[in-house]
Amino acid sequence: MSNEVMRLLADAGALVTNSHIVYTSGRHGSAYINKDALYVHTEATSRVGELMAAAYDADQVDVVAGPTIGGVVLSQWVAYHLTKRRKSGETLAVYAEEEGAERNRLFKRGYDAHIRGKNVVIVEDVVTTGGSVAKVVEAVKALDGKILGASILCNRGGVGEEAIGKVKLNALTAVSLDSYPEDDCPLCRDGVPVNTKVGKGKAYLAARA
Ligand SMILES: [Zn+2]
């Protein structure tokens, strides 16, 4: 399964290696999974959703929830494939948006009603620290949703279940690549140009200028 996912990512041009990336977490590293390059290919994205859905008994899942933005796309495809496998009924897809300075996640747009007391699967594309997934876990628990598991496309930071509220973690791929705090980054020391096309490199350089 992992090989197929890596091939889907590679075919989409979503694997960036030998570069100098600034991640959302603020840490630096040499490789990046550019999920945005995957999402323009709907058949490949659908297949990723199907593989993520495979970990669950479709009839048990009421709703799939992800954090904006990648989780919006994936929640749609995972719910779509779960619905196709159900004996009856429908699995819904919702997303949680970022709210406030603490970057908590909130189900707006009436989506909270679809979470309350329901069986929920959480999805996210690439996790480095697990922070965004942990925030969705909190948001689902606050609505008394029962979390069946969290499915991620790529576990990029060796994130464990401890980091996401002890929820069962199903990762399609695990790419464990070194990442460094910005003040102790060997790529910075070696003067490797920061990649401004993917990740947060452009904003990082602008903030330093
Ligand atoms: Zn660096």
Short mmCIF file of C-alpha atoms in Angstrom, two decimals, residues 8-16 32-38:
data_model
loop_
_atom_site.label_atom_id
_atom_site.label_comp_id
_atom_site.label_asym_id
_atom_site.label_seq_id
_atom_site.Cartn_x
_atom_site.Cartn_y
_atom_site.Cartn_z
CA LEU A 8 0.82 8.29 -6.71
CA LEU A 9 2.68 11.16 -5.03
CA ALA A 10 5.70 10.84 -7.31
CA ASP A 11 3.53 10.70 -10.46
CA ALA A 12 1.79 13.90 -9.33
CA GLY A 13 5.14 15.64 -8.76
CA ALA A 14 4.28 15.86 -5.07
CA LEU A 15 7.63 14.61 -3.76
CA VAL A 16 10.30 17.28 -3.30
CA TYR A 32 8.59 17.99 1.34
CA ILE A 33 5.39 16.33 0.31
CA ASN A 34 3.60 18.89 -1.80
CA LYS A 35 0.06 17.63 -1.34
CA ASP A 36 -1.27 20.59 -3.33
CA ALA A 37 0.31 18.98 -6.42
CA LEU A 38 -1.62 15.77 -5.68
#
